[in-house]
mmCIF file with all atom_site columns, C-alpha atoms in Angstrom:
data_model
loop_
_atom_site.group_PDB
_atom_site.id
_atom_site.type_symbol
_atom_site.label_atom_id
_atom_site.label_alt_id
_atom_site.label_comp_id
_atom_site.label_asym_id
_atom_site.label_entity_id
_atom_site.label_seq_id
_atom_site.pdbx_PDB_ins_code
_atom_site.Cartn_x
_atom_site.Cartn_y
_atom_site.Cartn_z
_atom_site.occupancy
_atom_site.B_iso_or_equiv
_atom_site.pdbx_formal_charge
_atom_site.auth_seq_id
_atom_site.auth_comp_id
_atom_site.auth_asym_id
_atom_site.auth_atom_id
_atom_site.pdbx_PDB_model_num
ATOM 1   C CA . ALA P 1 1   ? 12.402  38.199 -14.494 1.00 0.00 ? 1   ALA P CA 1
ATOM 2   C CA . GLN P 1 2   ? 9.231   39.606 -15.908 1.00 0.00 ? 2   GLN P CA 1
ATOM 3   C CA . SER P 1 3   ? 6.089   37.602 -16.605 1.00 0.00 ? 3   SER P CA 1
ATOM 4   C CA . VAL P 1 4   ? 2.471   38.091 -17.522 1.00 0.00 ? 4   VAL P CA 1
ATOM 5   C CA . ALA P 1 5   ? -0.366  35.722 -16.696 1.00 0.00 ? 5   ALA P CA 1
ATOM 6   C CA . GLN P 1 6   ? -3.731  35.642 -18.380 1.00 0.00 ? 6   GLN P CA 1
ATOM 7   C CA . PRO P 1 7   ? -5.442  32.937 -16.340 1.00 0.00 ? 7   PRO P CA 1
ATOM 8   C CA . GLU P 1 8   ? -8.400  32.442 -18.673 1.00 0.00 ? 8   GLU P CA 1
ATOM 9   C CA . ASP P 1 9   ? -7.874  31.049 -22.155 1.00 0.00 ? 9   ASP P CA 1
ATOM 10  C CA . GLN P 1 10  ? -11.505 31.736 -23.019 1.00 0.00 ? 10  GLN P CA 1
ATOM 11  C CA . VAL P 1 11  ? -14.105 34.197 -21.752 1.00 0.00 ? 11  VAL P CA 1
ATOM 12  C CA . ASN P 1 12  ? -17.722 34.089 -22.880 1.00 0.00 ? 12  ASN P CA 1
ATOM 13  C CA . VAL P 1 13  ? -20.130 36.926 -22.186 1.00 0.00 ? 13  VAL P CA 1
ATOM 14  C CA . ALA P 1 14  ? -23.582 37.836 -23.410 1.00 0.00 ? 14  ALA P CA 1
ATOM 15  C CA . GLU P 1 15  ? -23.986 40.903 -25.551 1.00 0.00 ? 15  GLU P CA 1
ATOM 16  C CA . GLY P 1 16  ? -24.798 43.939 -23.412 1.00 0.00 ? 16  GLY P CA 1
ATOM 17  C CA . ASN P 1 17  ? -23.284 42.458 -20.268 1.00 0.00 ? 17  ASN P CA 1
ATOM 18  C CA . PRO P 1 18  ? -20.103 43.805 -18.676 1.00 0.00 ? 18  PRO P CA 1
ATOM 19  C CA . LEU P 1 19  ? -16.887 41.995 -19.557 1.00 0.00 ? 19  LEU P CA 1
ATOM 20  C CA . THR P 1 20  ? -13.613 41.469 -17.719 1.00 0.00 ? 20  THR P CA 1
ATOM 21  C CA . VAL P 1 21  ? -10.425 39.973 -19.103 1.00 0.00 ? 21  VAL P CA 1
ATOM 22  C CA . LYS P 1 22  ? -7.892  39.278 -16.387 1.00 0.00 ? 22  LYS P CA 1
ATOM 23  C CA . CYS P 1 23  ? -4.173  39.976 -16.338 1.00 0.00 ? 23  CYS P CA 1
ATOM 24  C CA . THR P 1 24  ? -1.581  39.738 -13.594 1.00 0.00 ? 24  THR P CA 1
ATOM 25  C CA . TYR P 1 25  ? 2.082   40.570 -13.920 1.00 0.00 ? 25  TYR P CA 1
ATOM 26  C CA . SER P 1 26  ? 5.407   40.138 -12.231 1.00 0.00 ? 26  SER P CA 1
ATOM 27  C CA . VAL P 1 27  ? 8.279   42.577 -12.665 1.00 0.00 ? 27  VAL P CA 1
ATOM 28  C CA . SER P 1 28  ? 11.235  43.637 -10.588 1.00 0.00 ? 28  SER P CA 1
ATOM 29  C CA . GLY P 1 29  ? 10.494  47.344 -10.870 1.00 0.00 ? 29  GLY P CA 1
ATOM 30  C CA . ASN P 1 30  ? 7.625   49.553 -11.889 1.00 0.00 ? 30  ASN P CA 1
ATOM 31  C CA . PRO P 1 31  ? 5.698   48.252 -14.870 1.00 0.00 ? 31  PRO P CA 1
ATOM 32  C CA . TYR P 1 32  ? 4.421   49.765 -18.029 1.00 0.00 ? 32  TYR P CA 1
ATOM 33  C CA . LEU P 1 33  ? 1.278   47.796 -18.920 1.00 0.00 ? 33  LEU P CA 1
ATOM 34  C CA . PHE P 1 34  ? -0.503  47.433 -22.253 1.00 0.00 ? 34  PHE P CA 1
ATOM 35  C CA . TRP P 1 35  ? -3.556  45.773 -23.735 1.00 0.00 ? 35  TRP P CA 1
ATOM 36  C CA . TYR P 1 36  ? -3.736  44.770 -27.389 1.00 0.00 ? 36  TYR P CA 1
ATOM 37  C CA . VAL P 1 37  ? -6.483  43.082 -29.383 1.00 0.00 ? 37  VAL P CA 1
ATOM 38  C CA . GLN P 1 38  ? -5.961  40.734 -32.321 1.00 0.00 ? 38  GLN P CA 1
ATOM 39  C CA . TYR P 1 39  ? -8.589  40.010 -34.936 1.00 0.00 ? 39  TYR P CA 1
ATOM 40  C CA . PRO P 1 40  ? -8.207  37.010 -37.282 1.00 0.00 ? 40  PRO P CA 1
ATOM 41  C CA . ASN P 1 41  ? -5.365  37.371 -39.788 1.00 0.00 ? 41  ASN P CA 1
ATOM 42  C CA . ARG P 1 42  ? -4.518  40.806 -38.493 1.00 0.00 ? 42  ARG P CA 1
ATOM 43  C CA . GLY P 1 43  ? -1.794  42.206 -36.332 1.00 0.00 ? 43  GLY P CA 1
ATOM 44  C CA . LEU P 1 44  ? -2.142  43.450 -32.791 1.00 0.00 ? 44  LEU P CA 1
ATOM 45  C CA . GLN P 1 45  ? -4.162  46.608 -32.349 1.00 0.00 ? 45  GLN P CA 1
ATOM 46  C CA . PHE P 1 46  ? -3.354  48.876 -29.400 1.00 0.00 ? 46  PHE P CA 1
ATOM 47  C CA . LEU P 1 47  ? -6.183  49.427 -26.895 1.00 0.00 ? 47  LEU P CA 1
ATOM 48  C CA . LEU P 1 48  ? -4.694  51.212 -23.910 1.00 0.00 ? 48  LEU P CA 1
ATOM 49  C CA . LYS P 1 49  ? -1.701  51.533 -21.628 1.00 0.00 ? 49  LYS P CA 1
ATOM 50  C CA . TYR P 1 50  ? -0.755  52.386 -18.088 1.00 0.00 ? 50  TYR P CA 1
ATOM 51  C CA . ILE P 1 51  ? 2.433   54.331 -17.569 1.00 0.00 ? 51  ILE P CA 1
ATOM 52  C CA . THR P 1 52  ? 1.885   56.377 -14.436 1.00 0.00 ? 52  THR P CA 1
ATOM 53  C CA . GLY P 1 53  ? -0.758  58.487 -12.734 1.00 0.00 ? 53  GLY P CA 1
ATOM 54  C CA . ASP P 1 54  ? -4.421  57.595 -12.475 1.00 0.00 ? 54  ASP P CA 1
ATOM 55  C CA . ASN P 1 55  ? -4.888  53.883 -11.913 1.00 0.00 ? 55  ASN P CA 1
ATOM 56  C CA . LEU P 1 56  ? -7.957  53.791 -14.162 1.00 0.00 ? 56  LEU P CA 1
ATOM 57  C CA . VAL P 1 57  ? -6.999  53.998 -17.799 1.00 0.00 ? 57  VAL P CA 1
ATOM 58  C CA . LYS P 1 58  ? -9.517  54.565 -20.582 1.00 0.00 ? 58  LYS P CA 1
ATOM 59  C CA . GLY P 1 59  ? -8.790  53.389 -24.085 1.00 0.00 ? 59  GLY P CA 1
ATOM 60  C CA . SER P 1 60  ? -10.254 52.709 -27.480 1.00 0.00 ? 60  SER P CA 1
ATOM 61  C CA . TYR P 1 61  ? -13.750 51.337 -28.198 1.00 0.00 ? 61  TYR P CA 1
ATOM 62  C CA . GLY P 1 62  ? -15.012 51.906 -24.660 1.00 0.00 ? 62  GLY P CA 1
ATOM 63  C CA . PHE P 1 63  ? -12.446 49.686 -22.984 1.00 0.00 ? 63  PHE P CA 1
ATOM 64  C CA . GLU P 1 64  ? -10.789 50.555 -19.702 1.00 0.00 ? 64  GLU P CA 1
ATOM 65  C CA . ALA P 1 65  ? -8.343  48.905 -17.353 1.00 0.00 ? 65  ALA P CA 1
ATOM 66  C CA . GLU P 1 66  ? -7.449  49.368 -13.725 1.00 0.00 ? 66  GLU P CA 1
ATOM 67  C CA . PHE P 1 67  ? -3.894  49.158 -12.466 1.00 0.00 ? 67  PHE P CA 1
ATOM 68  C CA . ASN P 1 68  ? -3.778  47.561 -9.020  1.00 0.00 ? 68  ASN P CA 1
ATOM 69  C CA . LYS P 1 69  ? -0.265  47.584 -7.625  1.00 0.00 ? 69  LYS P CA 1
ATOM 70  C CA . SER P 1 70  ? -1.016  45.585 -4.483  1.00 0.00 ? 70  SER P CA 1
ATOM 71  C CA . GLN P 1 71  ? -2.611  42.789 -6.483  1.00 0.00 ? 71  GLN P CA 1
ATOM 72  C CA . THR P 1 72  ? -0.196  43.205 -9.427  1.00 0.00 ? 72  THR P CA 1
ATOM 73  C CA . SER P 1 73  ? -3.159  43.183 -11.770 1.00 0.00 ? 73  SER P CA 1
ATOM 74  C CA . PHE P 1 74  ? -4.289  45.090 -14.832 1.00 0.00 ? 74  PHE P CA 1
ATOM 75  C CA . HIS P 1 75  ? -7.703  43.721 -15.759 1.00 0.00 ? 75  HIS P CA 1
ATOM 76  C CA . LEU P 1 76  ? -9.411  44.881 -18.944 1.00 0.00 ? 76  LEU P CA 1
ATOM 77  C CA . LYS P 1 77  ? -13.064 45.880 -18.637 1.00 0.00 ? 77  LYS P CA 1
ATOM 78  C CA . LYS P 1 78  ? -15.965 47.154 -20.662 1.00 0.00 ? 78  LYS P CA 1
ATOM 79  C CA . PRO P 1 79  ? -19.393 48.058 -19.258 1.00 0.00 ? 79  PRO P CA 1
ATOM 80  C CA . SER P 1 80  ? -21.419 46.643 -22.154 1.00 0.00 ? 80  SER P CA 1
ATOM 81  C CA . ALA P 1 81  ? -20.010 44.034 -24.527 1.00 0.00 ? 81  ALA P CA 1
ATOM 82  C CA . LEU P 1 82  ? -20.617 44.068 -28.274 1.00 0.00 ? 82  LEU P CA 1
ATOM 83  C CA . VAL P 1 83  ? -20.523 41.082 -30.624 1.00 0.00 ? 83  VAL P CA 1
ATOM 84  C CA . SER P 1 84  ? -17.788 42.932 -32.520 1.00 0.00 ? 84  SER P CA 1
ATOM 85  C CA . ASP P 1 85  ? -15.594 42.783 -29.402 1.00 0.00 ? 85  ASP P CA 1
ATOM 86  C CA . SER P 1 86  ? -15.092 39.068 -30.026 1.00 0.00 ? 86  SER P CA 1
ATOM 87  C CA . ALA P 1 87  ? -11.354 38.665 -30.568 1.00 0.00 ? 87  ALA P CA 1
ATOM 88  C CA . LEU P 1 88  ? -8.089  37.593 -28.956 1.00 0.00 ? 88  LEU P CA 1
ATOM 89  C CA . TYR P 1 89  ? -6.813  39.914 -26.225 1.00 0.00 ? 89  TYR P CA 1
ATOM 90  C CA . PHE P 1 90  ? -3.217  40.194 -25.083 1.00 0.00 ? 90  PHE P CA 1
ATOM 91  C CA . CYS P 1 91  ? -1.828  41.822 -21.969 1.00 0.00 ? 91  CYS P CA 1
ATOM 92  C CA . ALA P 1 92  ? 1.792   42.964 -22.125 1.00 0.00 ? 92  ALA P CA 1
ATOM 93  C CA . VAL P 1 93  ? 4.296   44.408 -19.698 1.00 0.00 ? 93  VAL P CA 1
ATOM 94  C CA . ARG P 1 94  ? 7.516   46.309 -19.962 1.00 0.00 ? 94  ARG P CA 1
ATOM 95  C CA . ASP P 1 95  ? 9.806   46.285 -16.953 1.00 0.00 ? 95  ASP P CA 1
ATOM 96  C CA . ILE P 1 96  ? 11.458  49.679 -16.960 1.00 0.00 ? 96  ILE P CA 1
ATOM 97  C CA . ARG P 1 97  ? 14.031  48.596 -14.399 1.00 0.00 ? 97  ARG P CA 1
ATOM 98  C CA . THR P 1 98  ? 15.626  46.181 -16.850 1.00 0.00 ? 98  THR P CA 1
ATOM 99  C CA . GLY P 1 99  ? 15.977  48.872 -19.497 1.00 0.00 ? 99  GLY P CA 1
ATOM 100 C CA . ALA P 1 100 ? 14.709  46.483 -22.135 1.00 0.00 ? 100 ALA P CA 1
ATOM 101 C CA . ASN P 1 101 ? 12.656  48.056 -24.879 1.00 0.00 ? 101 ASN P CA 1
ATOM 102 C CA . ASN P 1 102 ? 10.536  45.083 -25.839 1.00 0.00 ? 102 ASN P CA 1
ATOM 103 C CA . LEU P 1 103 ? 7.158   44.057 -24.507 1.00 0.00 ? 103 LEU P CA 1
ATOM 104 C CA . PHE P 1 104 ? 6.563   40.758 -22.747 1.00 0.00 ? 104 PHE P CA 1
ATOM 105 C CA . PHE P 1 105 ? 3.178   39.269 -23.655 1.00 0.00 ? 105 PHE P CA 1
ATOM 106 C CA . GLY P 1 106 ? 0.759   36.922 -21.992 1.00 0.00 ? 106 GLY P CA 1
ATOM 107 C CA . THR P 1 107 ? -0.631  33.926 -23.844 1.00 0.00 ? 107 THR P CA 1
ATOM 108 C CA . GLY P 1 108 ? -3.862  35.665 -24.720 1.00 0.00 ? 108 GLY P CA 1
ATOM 109 C CA . THR P 1 109 ? -7.540  35.358 -23.840 1.00 0.00 ? 109 THR P CA 1
ATOM 110 C CA . ARG P 1 110 ? -10.145 34.637 -26.462 1.00 0.00 ? 110 ARG P CA 1
ATOM 111 C CA . LEU P 1 111 ? -13.270 36.685 -25.830 1.00 0.00 ? 111 LEU P CA 1
ATOM 112 C CA . THR P 1 112 ? -16.539 35.549 -27.343 1.00 0.00 ? 112 THR P CA 1
ATOM 113 C CA . VAL P 1 113 ? -19.554 37.811 -27.076 1.00 0.00 ? 113 VAL P CA 1
ATOM 114 C CA . ILE P 1 114 ? -22.754 35.873 -27.548 1.00 0.00 ? 114 ILE P CA 1
ATOM 115 C CA . PRO P 1 115 ? -25.630 37.647 -29.294 1.00 0.00 ? 115 PRO P CA 1
ATOM 116 C CA . GLY C 2 1   ? -2.348  57.441 -42.237 1.00 0.00 ? 1   GLY C CA 1
ATOM 117 C CA . ALA C 2 2   ? -0.514  54.324 -43.336 1.00 0.00 ? 2   ALA C CA 1
ATOM 118 C CA . GLY C 2 3   ? 0.292   51.809 -40.669 1.00 0.00 ? 3   GLY C CA 1
ATOM 119 C CA . VAL C 2 4   ? 3.009   49.198 -40.461 1.00 0.00 ? 4   VAL C CA 1
ATOM 120 C CA . SER C 2 5   ? 3.013   46.963 -43.505 1.00 0.00 ? 5   SER C CA 1
ATOM 121 C CA . GLN C 2 6   ? 4.623   43.557 -43.944 1.00 0.00 ? 6   GLN C CA 1
ATOM 122 C CA . SER C 2 7   ? 5.268   41.385 -46.946 1.00 0.00 ? 7   SER C CA 1
ATOM 123 C CA . PRO C 2 8   ? 4.639   38.749 -47.942 1.00 0.00 ? 8   PRO C CA 1
ATOM 124 C CA . ARG C 2 9   ? 1.563   38.090 -45.841 1.00 0.00 ? 9   ARG C CA 1
ATOM 125 C CA . TYR C 2 10  ? 1.971   34.346 -46.310 1.00 0.00 ? 10  TYR C CA 1
ATOM 126 C CA . LYS C 2 11  ? 5.070   32.339 -47.072 1.00 0.00 ? 11  LYS C CA 1
ATOM 127 C CA . VAL C 2 12  ? 5.449   28.621 -47.552 1.00 0.00 ? 12  VAL C CA 1
ATOM 128 C CA . ALA C 2 13  ? 8.968   27.269 -47.555 1.00 0.00 ? 13  ALA C CA 1
ATOM 129 C CA . LYS C 2 14  ? 10.459  23.832 -47.824 1.00 0.00 ? 14  LYS C CA 1
ATOM 130 C CA . ARG C 2 15  ? 12.703  22.835 -44.983 1.00 0.00 ? 15  ARG C CA 1
ATOM 131 C CA . GLY C 2 16  ? 16.200  24.062 -45.650 1.00 0.00 ? 16  GLY C CA 1
ATOM 132 C CA . GLN C 2 17  ? 15.208  27.042 -47.780 1.00 0.00 ? 17  GLN C CA 1
ATOM 133 C CA . ASP C 2 18  ? 16.109  30.597 -46.918 1.00 0.00 ? 18  ASP C CA 1
ATOM 134 C CA . VAL C 2 19  ? 13.360  33.199 -46.487 1.00 0.00 ? 19  VAL C CA 1
ATOM 135 C CA . ALA C 2 20  ? 13.280  36.978 -46.214 1.00 0.00 ? 20  ALA C CA 1
ATOM 136 C CA . LEU C 2 21  ? 10.458  38.864 -44.546 1.00 0.00 ? 21  LEU C CA 1
ATOM 137 C CA . ARG C 2 22  ? 10.001  42.584 -45.051 1.00 0.00 ? 22  ARG C CA 1
ATOM 138 C CA . CYS C 2 23  ? 8.683   45.267 -42.716 1.00 0.00 ? 23  CYS C CA 1
ATOM 139 C CA . ASP C 2 24  ? 7.780   48.830 -43.673 1.00 0.00 ? 24  ASP C CA 1
ATOM 140 C CA . PRO C 2 25  ? 7.328   50.785 -40.441 1.00 0.00 ? 25  PRO C CA 1
ATOM 141 C CA . ILE C 2 26  ? 5.255   53.899 -40.015 1.00 0.00 ? 26  ILE C CA 1
ATOM 142 C CA . SER C 2 27  ? 7.108   56.757 -41.673 1.00 0.00 ? 27  SER C CA 1
ATOM 143 C CA . GLY C 2 28  ? 9.475   58.524 -39.320 1.00 0.00 ? 28  GLY C CA 1
ATOM 144 C CA . HIS C 2 29  ? 9.315   55.935 -36.580 1.00 0.00 ? 29  HIS C CA 1
ATOM 145 C CA . VAL C 2 30  ? 12.665  55.545 -34.891 1.00 0.00 ? 30  VAL C CA 1
ATOM 146 C CA . SER C 2 31  ? 12.221  52.185 -33.214 1.00 0.00 ? 31  SER C CA 1
ATOM 147 C CA . LEU C 2 32  ? 11.443  48.878 -34.881 1.00 0.00 ? 32  LEU C CA 1
ATOM 148 C CA . PHE C 2 33  ? 10.796  45.479 -33.331 1.00 0.00 ? 33  PHE C CA 1
ATOM 149 C CA . TRP C 2 34  ? 10.403  41.931 -34.602 1.00 0.00 ? 34  TRP C CA 1
ATOM 150 C CA . TYR C 2 35  ? 8.335   39.385 -32.692 1.00 0.00 ? 35  TYR C CA 1
ATOM 151 C CA . GLN C 2 36  ? 7.562   35.720 -33.323 1.00 0.00 ? 36  GLN C CA 1
ATOM 152 C CA . GLN C 2 37  ? 4.079   34.413 -32.528 1.00 0.00 ? 37  GLN C CA 1
ATOM 153 C CA . ALA C 2 38  ? 3.682   30.658 -32.444 1.00 0.00 ? 38  ALA C CA 1
ATOM 154 C CA . LEU C 2 39  ? 0.233   29.150 -32.783 1.00 0.00 ? 39  LEU C CA 1
ATOM 155 C CA . GLY C 2 40  ? -1.816  29.722 -29.646 1.00 0.00 ? 40  GLY C CA 1
ATOM 156 C CA . GLN C 2 41  ? 0.857   31.814 -27.994 1.00 0.00 ? 41  GLN C CA 1
ATOM 157 C CA . GLY C 2 42  ? 1.581   35.457 -27.385 1.00 0.00 ? 42  GLY C CA 1
ATOM 158 C CA . PRO C 2 43  ? 4.217   37.278 -29.402 1.00 0.00 ? 43  PRO C CA 1
ATOM 159 C CA . GLU C 2 44  ? 7.803   36.731 -28.306 1.00 0.00 ? 44  GLU C CA 1
ATOM 160 C CA . PHE C 2 45  ? 10.513  39.314 -28.818 1.00 0.00 ? 45  PHE C CA 1
ATOM 161 C CA . LEU C 2 46  ? 13.196  38.676 -31.399 1.00 0.00 ? 46  LEU C CA 1
ATOM 162 C CA . THR C 2 47  ? 15.130  41.883 -31.986 1.00 0.00 ? 47  THR C CA 1
ATOM 163 C CA . TYR C 2 48  ? 15.054  45.674 -31.690 1.00 0.00 ? 48  TYR C CA 1
ATOM 164 C CA . PHE C 2 49  ? 16.401  48.500 -33.846 1.00 0.00 ? 49  PHE C CA 1
ATOM 165 C CA . GLN C 2 50  ? 16.841  52.146 -33.071 1.00 0.00 ? 50  GLN C CA 1
ATOM 166 C CA . ASN C 2 51  ? 17.226  53.762 -36.466 1.00 0.00 ? 51  ASN C CA 1
ATOM 167 C CA . GLU C 2 52  ? 19.747  51.546 -38.274 1.00 0.00 ? 52  GLU C CA 1
ATOM 168 C CA . ALA C 2 53  ? 21.392  50.249 -35.114 1.00 0.00 ? 53  ALA C CA 1
ATOM 169 C CA . GLN C 2 54  ? 20.420  46.822 -33.878 1.00 0.00 ? 54  GLN C CA 1
ATOM 170 C CA . LEU C 2 55  ? 20.512  47.426 -30.141 1.00 0.00 ? 55  LEU C CA 1
ATOM 171 C CA . ASP C 2 56  ? 19.062  44.168 -28.911 1.00 0.00 ? 56  ASP C CA 1
ATOM 172 C CA . LYS C 2 57  ? 19.052  40.792 -30.605 1.00 0.00 ? 57  LYS C CA 1
ATOM 173 C CA . SER C 2 58  ? 18.745  38.710 -27.481 1.00 0.00 ? 58  SER C CA 1
ATOM 174 C CA . GLY C 2 59  ? 15.525  37.060 -28.651 1.00 0.00 ? 59  GLY C CA 1
ATOM 175 C CA . LEU C 2 60  ? 16.839  35.607 -31.892 1.00 0.00 ? 60  LEU C CA 1
ATOM 176 C CA . PRO C 2 61  ? 16.556  31.830 -31.391 1.00 0.00 ? 61  PRO C CA 1
ATOM 177 C CA . SER C 2 62  ? 19.601  30.818 -33.385 1.00 0.00 ? 62  SER C CA 1
ATOM 178 C CA . ASP C 2 63  ? 22.288  32.112 -35.695 1.00 0.00 ? 63  ASP C CA 1
ATOM 179 C CA . ARG C 2 64  ? 20.026  31.162 -38.585 1.00 0.00 ? 64  ARG C CA 1
ATOM 180 C CA . PHE C 2 65  ? 18.021  34.287 -37.844 1.00 0.00 ? 65  PHE C CA 1
ATOM 181 C CA . PHE C 2 66  ? 19.363  37.608 -39.047 1.00 0.00 ? 66  PHE C CA 1
ATOM 182 C CA . ALA C 2 67  ? 17.756  41.053 -39.183 1.00 0.00 ? 67  ALA C CA 1
ATOM 183 C CA . GLU C 2 68  ? 18.827  44.312 -40.708 1.00 0.00 ? 68  GLU C CA 1
ATOM 184 C CA . ARG C 2 69  ? 17.611  47.875 -41.141 1.00 0.00 ? 69  ARG C CA 1
ATOM 185 C CA . PRO C 2 70  ? 20.367  49.460 -43.195 1.00 0.00 ? 70  PRO C CA 1
ATOM 186 C CA . GLU C 2 71  ? 18.840  52.898 -43.780 1.00 0.00 ? 71  GLU C CA 1
ATOM 187 C CA . GLY C 2 72  ? 16.830  53.169 -40.615 1.00 0.00 ? 72  GLY C CA 1
ATOM 188 C CA . SER C 2 73  ? 13.460  52.577 -42.244 1.00 0.00 ? 73  SER C CA 1
ATOM 189 C CA . VAL C 2 74  ? 12.595  49.274 -43.945 1.00 0.00 ? 74  VAL C CA 1
ATOM 190 C CA . SER C 2 75  ? 13.721  46.157 -42.128 1.00 0.00 ? 75  SER C CA 1
ATOM 191 C CA . THR C 2 76  ? 14.249  42.603 -43.304 1.00 0.00 ? 76  THR C CA 1
ATOM 192 C CA . LEU C 2 77  ? 14.207  39.479 -41.178 1.00 0.00 ? 77  LEU C CA 1
ATOM 193 C CA . LYS C 2 78  ? 16.061  36.629 -42.820 1.00 0.00 ? 78  LYS C CA 1
ATOM 194 C CA . ILE C 2 79  ? 15.870  33.010 -41.771 1.00 0.00 ? 79  ILE C CA 1
ATOM 195 C CA . GLN C 2 80  ? 18.420  30.644 -43.236 1.00 0.00 ? 80  GLN C CA 1
ATOM 196 C CA . ARG C 2 81  ? 17.962  26.905 -43.641 1.00 0.00 ? 81  ARG C CA 1
ATOM 197 C CA . THR C 2 82  ? 14.408  27.020 -42.329 1.00 0.00 ? 82  THR C CA 1
ATOM 198 C CA . GLN C 2 83  ? 13.210  24.322 -39.948 1.00 0.00 ? 83  GLN C CA 1
ATOM 199 C CA . GLN C 2 84  ? 9.689   23.213 -39.136 1.00 0.00 ? 84  GLN C CA 1
ATOM 200 C CA . GLU C 2 85  ? 9.896   24.846 -35.723 1.00 0.00 ? 85  GLU C CA 1
ATOM 201 C CA . ASP C 2 86  ? 10.308  28.197 -37.474 1.00 0.00 ? 86  ASP C CA 1
ATOM 202 C CA . SER C 2 87  ? 6.666   28.013 -38.554 1.00 0.00 ? 87  SER C CA 1
ATOM 203 C CA . ALA C 2 88  ? 4.962   30.970 -36.912 1.00 0.00 ? 88  ALA C CA 1
ATOM 204 C CA . VAL C 2 89  ? 3.597   34.428 -37.544 1.00 0.00 ? 89  VAL C CA 1
ATOM 205 C CA . TYR C 2 90  ? 6.330   37.053 -37.623 1.00 0.00 ? 90  TYR C CA 1
ATOM 206 C CA . LEU C 2 91  ? 5.166   40.432 -36.419 1.00 0.00 ? 91  LEU C CA 1
ATOM 207 C CA . CYS C 2 92  ? 6.865   43.746 -36.942 1.00 0.00 ? 92  CYS C CA 1
ATOM 208 C CA . ALA C 2 93  ? 6.157   46.767 -34.759 1.00 0.00 ? 93  ALA C CA 1
ATOM 209 C CA . SER C 2 94  ? 7.342   50.349 -34.882 1.00 0.00 ? 94  SER C CA 1
ATOM 210 C CA . ARG C 2 95  ? 7.425   53.067 -32.256 1.00 0.00 ? 95  ARG C CA 1
ATOM 211 C CA . PRO C 2 96  ? 7.643   56.809 -32.846 1.00 0.00 ? 96  PRO C CA 1
ATOM 212 C CA . THR C 2 97  ? 10.714  57.413 -30.738 1.00 0.00 ? 97  THR C CA 1
ATOM 213 C CA . SER C 2 98  ? 13.055  55.551 -28.472 1.00 0.00 ? 98  SER C CA 1
ATOM 214 C CA . GLY C 2 99  ? 11.005  56.754 -25.531 1.00 0.00 ? 99  GLY C CA 1
ATOM 215 C CA . HIS C 2 100 ? 10.060  54.122 -23.053 1.00 0.00 ? 100 HIS C CA 1
ATOM 216 C CA . THR C 2 101 ? 6.455   55.216 -22.738 1.00 0.00 ? 101 THR C CA 1
ATOM 217 C CA . ASP C 2 102 ? 5.664   55.206 -26.422 1.00 0.00 ? 102 ASP C CA 1
ATOM 218 C CA . THR C 2 103 ? 3.232   52.729 -27.913 1.00 0.00 ? 103 THR C CA 1
ATOM 219 C CA . GLN C 2 104 ? 4.344   50.025 -30.326 1.00 0.00 ? 104 GLN C CA 1
ATOM 220 C CA . TYR C 2 105 ? 2.200   49.730 -33.451 1.00 0.00 ? 105 TYR C CA 1
ATOM 221 C CA . PHE C 2 106 ? 2.047   46.342 -35.087 1.00 0.00 ? 106 PHE C CA 1
ATOM 222 C CA . GLY C 2 107 ? 1.817   45.217 -38.662 1.00 0.00 ? 107 GLY C CA 1
ATOM 223 C CA . PRO C 2 108 ? -0.459  42.390 -39.875 1.00 0.00 ? 108 PRO C CA 1
ATOM 224 C CA . GLY C 2 109 ? 2.329   39.842 -39.725 1.00 0.00 ? 109 GLY C CA 1
ATOM 225 C CA . THR C 2 110 ? 3.803   37.278 -42.091 1.00 0.00 ? 110 THR C CA 1
ATOM 226 C CA . ARG C 2 111 ? 2.625   33.729 -41.599 1.00 0.00 ? 111 ARG C CA 1
ATOM 227 C CA . LEU C 2 112 ? 5.511   31.385 -42.336 1.00 0.00 ? 112 LEU C CA 1
ATOM 228 C CA . THR C 2 113 ? 4.845   27.710 -42.877 1.00 0.00 ? 113 THR C CA 1
ATOM 229 C CA . VAL C 2 114 ? 7.822   25.401 -43.234 1.00 0.00 ? 114 VAL C CA 1
ATOM 230 C CA . LEU C 2 115 ? 7.039   22.032 -44.782 1.00 0.00 ? 115 LEU C CA 1
#
């Protein structure tokens, strides 16, 4: 069975400081990993994904994530947080071994960037 | 270009009523997904279409839920005899191809409230 854990419901960070939003996963095979962001009353907006290759993935708006197979993690990072980054962040996984097409999401982490 | 659109954005139904939710995917996208997002939770998979074929409906919670995509573009999610536990945001996503590495692009969702 596949699962995604986002251990922090809420992350607060001061504007200009680096931010990390944590994600760990469990799949039976190799994972495809995704990060999405959700602003109020809007759908999920794609940030980045890991499929294969370089473990460090760069995405939209200065975000990046590092795939760590040994720790089964895919933490989202940004060197300098902006107030406009405040939103709900979702990590998602697709287990390619199962052949399923859908994504399996974590419960989300609310990021608040304090001015 | 135009993204995924959904209508209505908000729907209030009395318990026992039938509802129909519409999704207009990005033009030309082969794959279409429906997800259900309960309050405070991540999206959960409902069903998947490749063109007009419904290839996976394993996430539909009951036989009251029915989805169709008759011409391989617009999709409708129908819920019969709505119950209070059906209250959620219903998200539609489309993907350019059936390729496993492709990104899913989400619409803004329909917030369904069942009284």
